[in-house]
Coordinates of C-alpha atoms (C1' of nucleotides) in Angstrom, one line a residue:
Chain A
L5 CA 5.1 2.3 27.8
V6 CA 7.0 1.2 24.7
D7 CA 3.9 -0.3 23.2
V8 CA 2.0 2.9 22.8
A9 CA 5.1 4.6 21.5
T10 CA 5.4 1.9 18.9
R11 CA 1.8 2.4 17.9
L12 CA 2.3 6.1 17.4
L13 CA 5.4 5.4 15.4
D14 CA 3.6 3.0 13.1
E15 CA 0.7 5.4 12.6
G16 CA 2.4 8.7 12.0
G17 CA 6.2 8.1 11.7
V18 CA 8.8 9.2 14.2
E19 CA 7.6 12.7 14.3
A20 CA 4.2 11.6 15.6
V21 CA 5.7 10.0 18.7
T22 CA 5.7 12.8 21.2
L23 CA 6.3 12.3 24.9
R24 CA 3.1 14.2 25.6
E25 CA 1.0 11.9 23.5
V26 CA 2.8 8.9 24.8
G27 CA 2.0 9.9 28.3
H28 CA -1.6 10.8 27.5
L29 CA -2.3 7.5 25.8
A30 CA -0.5 5.6 28.7
G31 CA -2.7 7.5 31.2
V32 CA 0.1 9.4 32.9
S33 CA 1.4 12.9 32.7
H34 CA 3.5 14.2 29.8
N35 CA 6.7 14.0 31.6
A36 CA 6.2 10.7 33.5
P37 CA 8.3 8.9 30.8
Y38 CA 11.3 10.8 32.1
K39 CA 11.3 8.5 35.2
H40 CA 11.8 5.5 33.0
F41 CA 13.8 6.9 30.1
T42 CA 16.4 9.6 30.3
N43 CA 15.4 10.9 26.9
K44 CA 12.9 10.8 24.1
E45 CA 15.7 9.2 22.1
A46 CA 16.1 6.6 24.8
L47 CA 12.5 5.7 24.4
L48 CA 13.0 5.4 20.6
A49 CA 16.1 3.3 21.2
A50 CA 14.0 1.0 23.4
I51 CA 11.7 0.5 20.4
A52 CA 14.6 -0.2 18.1
A53 CA 16.2 -2.6 20.6
R54 CA 13.0 -4.6 20.9
E55 CA 12.6 -4.7 17.1
L56 CA 16.2 -5.6 16.5
A57 CA 15.9 -8.5 19.0
A58 CA 12.9 -9.8 17.1
H59 CA 14.9 -9.5 13.9
A60 CA 17.8 -11.5 15.5
E61 CA 15.4 -14.1 16.6
A62 CA 14.1 -14.5 13.0
V63 CA 17.7 -15.0 11.8
A64 CA 18.4 -17.5 14.6
A65 CA 15.6 -19.7 13.2
R66 CA 18.0 -20.3 10.3
P67 CA 15.6 -19.8 7.4
A68 CA 16.7 -20.1 3.9
L69 CA 18.7 -17.0 2.8
R70 CA 16.1 -16.0 0.2
T71 CA 13.3 -16.4 2.7
L72 CA 15.1 -14.3 5.2
M73 CA 15.7 -11.5 2.8
H74 CA 12.1 -11.6 1.6
D75 CA 10.9 -11.4 5.2
Y76 CA 13.2 -8.5 5.9
I77 CA 11.8 -6.6 2.9
A78 CA 8.2 -7.4 3.9
W79 CA 8.9 -6.1 7.4
A80 CA 10.5 -2.9 6.0
L81 CA 7.5 -2.2 3.8
Q82 CA 5.0 -2.9 6.5
Y83 CA 6.7 -0.9 9.2
P84 CA 8.8 1.7 7.4
A85 CA 9.2 3.9 10.5
R86 CA 10.6 1.0 12.6
F87 CA 12.9 0.1 9.7
K88 CA 14.3 3.6 9.6
L89 CA 14.7 3.6 13.3
V90 CA 16.5 0.3 13.5
F91 CA 18.8 0.7 10.5
G92 CA 19.2 4.4 10.6
K93 CA 21.9 6.3 12.5
W94 CA 21.7 5.6 16.2
T95 CA 22.0 8.8 18.2
T96 CA 22.0 7.0 21.5
E97 CA 24.9 4.7 22.0
S98 CA 23.0 1.8 23.5
A99 CA 25.1 -1.3 24.2
E100 CA 21.9 -3.3 23.9
L101 CA 21.5 -2.2 20.3
G102 CA 25.1 -2.9 19.5
V103 CA 25.1 -6.5 20.7
A104 CA 21.8 -7.3 19.1
A105 CA 23.0 -6.0 15.7
H106 CA 26.3 -7.9 16.1
K107 CA 24.5 -11.1 16.9
A108 CA 22.1 -10.8 13.9
Q109 CA 25.0 -10.0 11.6
T110 CA 27.0 -13.0 12.8
M111 CA 24.1 -15.4 12.3
L112 CA 23.5 -14.0 8.9
V113 CA 27.1 -14.8 8.0
D114 CA 26.5 -18.3 9.2
I115 CA 23.6 -18.7 6.9
V116 CA 25.6 -17.3 4.0
A117 CA 28.4 -19.8 4.8
E118 CA 26.0 -22.7 4.8
T119 CA 24.5 -21.6 1.5
Q120 CA 28.0 -21.4 0.1
A121 CA 28.7 -25.0 1.4
A122 CA 25.5 -26.1 -0.3
G123 CA 26.9 -24.7 -3.6
D124 CA 24.3 -22.0 -4.0
L125 CA 26.7 -19.1 -3.6
P126 CA 30.2 -18.4 -4.9
E127 CA 33.1 -19.1 -2.6
G128 CA 35.0 -16.3 -0.8
D129 CA 34.8 -14.4 2.5
P130 CA 31.3 -15.1 3.8
V131 CA 31.4 -11.8 5.8
R132 CA 31.9 -9.9 2.7
L133 CA 29.3 -11.8 0.7
A134 CA 26.8 -11.3 3.6
S135 CA 27.4 -7.6 3.4
L136 CA 26.7 -7.5 -0.3
I137 CA 23.4 -9.4 0.0
R138 CA 22.4 -7.4 3.1
A139 CA 23.2 -4.1 1.4
L140 CA 21.1 -5.0 -1.7
A141 CA 18.1 -6.0 0.4
H142 CA 18.5 -2.9 2.5
G143 CA 18.8 -0.6 -0.5
A144 CA 15.9 -2.2 -2.4
A145 CA 13.7 -2.0 0.7
D146 CA 14.6 1.6 1.4
L147 CA 14.1 2.7 -2.2
A148 CA 10.8 0.9 -2.3
A149 CA 9.6 2.3 1.0
A150 CA 10.4 5.8 -0.3
G151 CA 8.6 5.2 -3.6
H152 CA 11.8 5.5 -5.6
L153 CA 11.9 2.1 -7.1
A154 CA 10.9 1.5 -10.7
A155 CA 9.2 4.8 -11.1
D156 CA 9.5 4.0 -14.8
G157 CA 6.6 1.6 -14.6
K158 CA 8.0 -0.7 -17.3
G159 CA 10.5 -2.7 -15.3
H160 CA 8.0 -3.0 -12.4
A161 CA 10.7 -4.8 -10.4
G162 CA 9.8 -5.0 -6.7
P163 CA 12.5 -5.2 -4.0
E164 CA 11.9 -9.0 -3.7
D165 CA 12.6 -9.4 -7.4
L166 CA 15.9 -7.6 -7.0
V167 CA 16.9 -10.0 -4.2
D168 CA 15.9 -12.9 -6.4
D169 CA 17.9 -11.4 -9.3
L170 CA 21.0 -11.1 -7.2
L171 CA 20.8 -14.6 -5.6
G172 CA 20.1 -15.9 -9.1
Y173 CA 23.3 -14.4 -10.5
L174 CA 25.3 -15.5 -7.5
S175 CA 24.0 -19.1 -7.7
S176 CA 24.8 -19.7 -11.3
R177 CA 27.1 -22.7 -11.5
D178 CA 29.5 -20.8 -13.8
I179 CA 30.2 -17.9 -11.5
R180 CA 30.7 -20.3 -8.6
R181 CA 33.4 -22.2 -10.5
S182 CA 34.9 -18.9 -11.7
A183 CA 35.1 -17.6 -8.2
S184 CA 36.6 -20.8 -6.9
G185 CA 39.4 -20.7 -9.4
L186 CA 38.2 -23.8 -11.2
P187 CA 37.6 -23.6 -14.9
P188 CA 34.0 -23.3 -16.0
V189 CA 32.3 -26.5 -17.1
Chain B
L12 CA 17.9 31.6 0.5
V13 CA 18.5 28.0 -0.4
D14 CA 22.2 28.3 0.1
V15 CA 22.1 29.0 3.9
A16 CA 19.5 26.3 4.3
T17 CA 21.9 23.8 2.6
R18 CA 24.7 25.0 4.9
L19 CA 22.5 24.4 8.0
L20 CA 21.5 21.0 6.6
D21 CA 25.1 19.9 6.1
E22 CA 26.2 21.2 9.5
G23 CA 23.5 19.8 11.7
G24 CA 21.2 17.6 9.7
V25 CA 17.6 18.2 8.7
E26 CA 16.6 19.1 12.3
A27 CA 19.1 21.9 12.3
V28 CA 17.5 23.7 9.4
T29 CA 14.9 25.9 11.1
L30 CA 13.1 28.8 9.3
R31 CA 14.1 31.1 12.2
E32 CA 17.8 30.3 11.8
V33 CA 17.5 30.4 8.0
G34 CA 16.0 33.8 8.2
H35 CA 18.5 35.1 10.7
L36 CA 21.5 34.0 8.7
A37 CA 19.9 35.4 5.5
G38 CA 19.4 38.7 7.3
V39 CA 15.6 38.7 7.2
S40 CA 12.9 37.9 9.7
H41 CA 12.0 34.4 10.7
N42 CA 8.9 34.3 8.5
A43 CA 10.2 36.1 5.4
P44 CA 10.8 32.7 3.8
Y45 CA 7.1 32.2 3.7
K46 CA 6.9 34.7 0.9
H47 CA 9.2 32.5 -1.3
F48 CA 8.3 29.1 -0.1
T49 CA 4.9 27.9 1.0
N50 CA 6.4 25.6 3.6
K51 CA 9.4 24.5 5.4
E52 CA 9.1 21.3 3.4
A53 CA 9.0 23.3 0.2
L54 CA 12.3 24.9 1.1
L55 CA 13.7 21.4 1.8
A56 CA 12.3 20.3 -1.5
A57 CA 14.1 23.1 -3.3
I58 CA 17.4 21.9 -1.8
A59 CA 16.6 18.3 -2.9
A60 CA 15.7 19.5 -6.4
R61 CA 18.9 21.4 -6.8
E62 CA 20.9 18.4 -5.6
L63 CA 19.0 16.0 -7.8
A64 CA 19.7 18.2 -10.8
A65 CA 23.4 18.1 -10.1
H66 CA 23.1 14.4 -9.8
A67 CA 21.3 14.1 -13.1
E68 CA 24.1 16.3 -14.7
A69 CA 26.7 13.9 -13.4
V70 CA 24.9 11.0 -15.0
A71 CA 24.5 13.0 -18.2
A72 CA 28.3 13.2 -18.5
R73 CA 28.1 9.4 -19.2
P74 CA 30.9 8.3 -16.9
A75 CA 31.8 4.6 -16.5
L76 CA 29.2 2.7 -14.5
R77 CA 31.7 1.9 -11.8
T78 CA 32.9 5.5 -11.6
L79 CA 29.3 6.8 -11.4
M80 CA 28.5 4.4 -8.5
H81 CA 31.6 5.4 -6.7
D82 CA 30.9 9.0 -7.0
Y83 CA 27.4 8.4 -5.8
I84 CA 28.7 6.7 -2.7
A85 CA 31.3 9.4 -2.0
W86 CA 28.6 12.1 -2.3
A87 CA 26.3 10.2 0.1
L88 CA 29.0 9.8 2.7
Q89 CA 30.1 13.5 2.4
Y90 CA 26.6 14.9 2.5
P91 CA 24.5 12.3 4.3
A92 CA 21.7 14.8 5.1
R93 CA 21.3 15.7 1.4
F94 CA 21.4 12.1 0.5
K95 CA 18.6 11.3 3.0
L96 CA 16.6 14.3 1.7
V97 CA 17.0 13.5 -2.0
F98 CA 16.4 9.7 -1.8
G99 CA 14.1 9.6 1.2
K100 CA 10.4 9.9 1.1
W101 CA 9.2 13.1 -0.6
T102 CA 6.4 14.7 1.5
T103 CA 6.0 17.4 -1.1
E104 CA 4.8 16.2 -4.5
S105 CA 7.1 18.5 -6.5
A106 CA 6.9 18.0 -10.2
E107 CA 10.4 19.3 -10.5
L108 CA 11.7 16.5 -8.3
G109 CA 9.8 13.9 -10.2
V110 CA 11.1 14.8 -13.7
A111 CA 14.7 15.2 -12.4
A112 CA 14.6 11.8 -10.8
H113 CA 13.1 10.2 -14.0
K114 CA 15.7 11.8 -16.1
A115 CA 18.6 10.6 -14.0
Q116 CA 17.1 7.1 -13.9
T117 CA 16.6 7.0 -17.7
M118 CA 20.2 8.0 -18.3
L119 CA 21.5 5.5 -15.8
V120 CA 19.6 2.8 -17.8
D121 CA 21.3 4.1 -21.0
I122 CA 24.7 3.7 -19.3
V123 CA 23.8 0.2 -18.2
A124 CA 22.7 -0.7 -21.7
E125 CA 26.0 0.5 -23.1
T126 CA 27.9 -1.5 -20.6
Q127 CA 25.9 -4.5 -21.6
A128 CA 26.7 -3.9 -25.2
A129 CA 30.4 -3.7 -24.3
G130 CA 30.1 -7.1 -22.8
D131 CA 30.7 -6.1 -19.2
L132 CA 27.2 -6.9 -17.9
P133 CA 24.9 -9.8 -18.5
E134 CA 22.1 -9.5 -21.0
G135 CA 18.6 -8.9 -20.0
D136 CA 16.3 -5.9 -19.2
P137 CA 18.6 -2.9 -18.7
V138 CA 15.9 -1.2 -16.5
R139 CA 15.9 -4.1 -14.2
L140 CA 19.6 -4.5 -14.1
A141 CA 20.0 -0.7 -13.4
S142 CA 17.6 -1.1 -10.5
L143 CA 19.7 -3.9 -9.1
I144 CA 22.9 -1.9 -9.3
R145 CA 21.3 1.2 -8.0
A146 CA 19.7 -0.6 -5.1
L147 CA 23.0 -2.1 -4.0
A148 CA 24.8 1.3 -4.2
H149 CA 22.0 2.9 -2.3
G150 CA 21.9 0.3 0.4
A151 CA 25.7 0.2 0.8
A152 CA 25.8 4.0 1.1
D153 CA 22.9 4.1 3.5
L154 CA 24.3 1.4 5.8
A155 CA 27.8 3.0 5.7
A156 CA 26.4 6.4 6.5
A157 CA 24.5 5.0 9.4
G158 CA 27.6 3.1 10.6
H159 CA 26.0 -0.3 10.1
L160 CA 28.4 -1.7 7.6
A161 CA 31.0 -4.2 8.5
A162 CA 30.7 -3.6 12.3
D163 CA 32.5 -6.9 12.5
G164 CA 35.8 -5.2 11.7
K165 CA 37.2 -8.3 10.0
G166 CA 35.6 -8.0 6.6
H167 CA 36.2 -4.2 6.6
A168 CA 34.4 -3.9 3.3
G169 CA 33.5 -0.4 2.4
P170 CA 30.5 0.5 0.3
E171 CA 32.7 1.0 -2.8
D172 CA 34.1 -2.5 -2.3
L173 CA 30.6 -3.9 -2.4
V174 CA 29.9 -2.1 -5.7
D175 CA 33.1 -3.5 -7.1
D176 CA 32.1 -7.0 -5.9
L177 CA 28.7 -6.8 -7.6
L178 CA 30.1 -5.5 -10.8
G179 CA 32.8 -8.1 -10.7
Y180 CA 30.3 -10.9 -10.3
L181 CA 28.1 -9.5 -13.1
S182 CA 31.0 -9.0 -15.5
S183 CA 32.4 -12.5 -15.3
R184 CA 32.3 -14.0 -18.8
D185 CA 30.6 -17.1 -17.6
I186 CA 27.5 -15.4 -16.1
R187 CA 27.2 -13.3 -19.2
R188 CA 27.1 -16.4 -21.4
S189 CA 24.8 -18.1 -19.0
A190 CA 22.3 -15.2 -18.9
S191 CA 22.4 -15.0 -22.7
G192 CA 21.4 -18.6 -23.1
L193 CA 24.7 -19.5 -24.7
P194 CA 26.7 -22.4 -23.3
P195 CA 29.7 -21.3 -21.1
V196 CA 33.0 -21.4 -22.8
Chain C
dA5 C1' 5.5 42.7 -4.1
dC6 C1' 8.1 42.0 0.0
dC7 C1' 8.9 42.3 4.8
dT8 C1' 8.0 42.7 10.0
dG9 C1' 6.3 41.9 14.9
dA10 C1' 3.1 39.7 17.7
dA11 C1' 0.6 35.8 18.6
dC12 C1' -0.9 30.8 18.7
dA13 C1' -0.4 26.0 19.2
dC14 C1' 2.9 22.7 19.9
dC15 C1' 7.3 20.6 21.3
dG16 C1' 11.3 18.5 24.7
dT17 C1' 13.1 19.3 29.0
dT18 C1' 13.6 20.9 33.8
dC19 C1' 12.3 21.7 38.5
dA20 C1' 9.9 22.2 42.8
dA21 C1' 6.8 19.7 45.0
dG22 C1' 3.5 16.1 46.2
dT23 C1' 2.2 10.7 47.7
Chain D
dA25 C1' 10.3 5.4 44.1
dC26 C1' 7.0 7.5 41.1
dC27 C1' 4.1 11.1 39.6
dT28 C1' 2.3 16.0 38.8
dG29 C1' 1.8 21.0 37.4
dA30 C1' 4.0 25.0 36.1
dA31 C1' 7.5 27.0 33.7
dC32 C1' 11.3 27.7 30.0
dA33 C1' 13.2 27.8 25.5
dC34 C1' 12.3 26.5 21.1
dC35 C1' 9.6 25.3 17.0
dG36 C1' 6.2 26.1 12.4
dT37 C1' 2.7 28.8 11.0
dT38 C1' -0.7 32.6 10.7
dC39 C1' -2.1 37.3 10.6
dA40 C1' -2.6 42.2 10.8
dA41 C1' 0.0 45.7 9.4
dG42 C1' 3.7 48.4 7.4
dT43 C1' 6.9 50.1 2.9

DNA sequence: ACCTGAACACCGTTCAAGT
DNA sequence: ACCTGAACACCGTTCAAGT
């Protein structure tokens, strides 16, 4: 089943999920999964689809933008293998994955637009601003998961801090006025 | 040699670089590499170390911050497998990799500090600001390489655009004054 | 010192059968 | 419809030898 594959993924990364071990832990033979999934990649895609659906559900709850990004980072650090699977390159062109990703992205844009309307983000194309925020959260989470963040030790800035820094810069009243074409106060 | 392994890496990703094929293309047996590298991972680490050294050299040339980030993204998109290798999780604790990464990071901080001094970035801890900019460039490049950027089609913002957006926000005169504690003009 | 061939344990995948 | 066992081609790695 997908459950045991997810467990193997969390425990030992993507290279630990082998069809033989999946079958063994599920109590079937090593090639029984082929009757349910055409491929090993199809099984991994099923994990990614389920995870992405949960992610879309979290976005649909319309949390605050900062909360959403923090939750995203916490999830990436707790389940780095799932994170890499969901937001890495998809080798299987699953329509299920595509629509789930599109839905999550659309709802994120809505949240960004609402935050703009509340005056906490500069004006401008919400799609583009959502991409900027998402790219930062993704990069900070990926670098942190790989251990490449703040190796200096002095800055000791975690990925959540970087998200807060960005949102802080973007929410300053001056930059909002500047971006809107109005003169700064 | 490392050259043929790099070629295999670029052509078919990390899963295409097999010691048997490396040996064959190098004209030796499939386990001759074990006399030069303890592991397959050690061979991959050698590729990463060479690539990271080139990266550090590019930073040492002290290009403009925007130029450096654009070059970084262009490199990530042209050689995505190298990018994943260098900035992914290191399974081999190579001291060579560690010092090269530390050097590159330190020099990036210097460039950021110079850009701050020139008045094109807000004041504050340059280490932290460098992390922010690097995280965004990394996330934008990684999402773009995976095909997860601007799937909407409307925003059509490439990773370079996101870097420009961030630097643009950060270089606005208002936010600089705001961050420095001075009143906006 | 450097290389080779055989061998081992492990994969994903396929296929001929079984119920 | 779903599962099994054997088999194939491919790995990384080890080892006893060779020069």
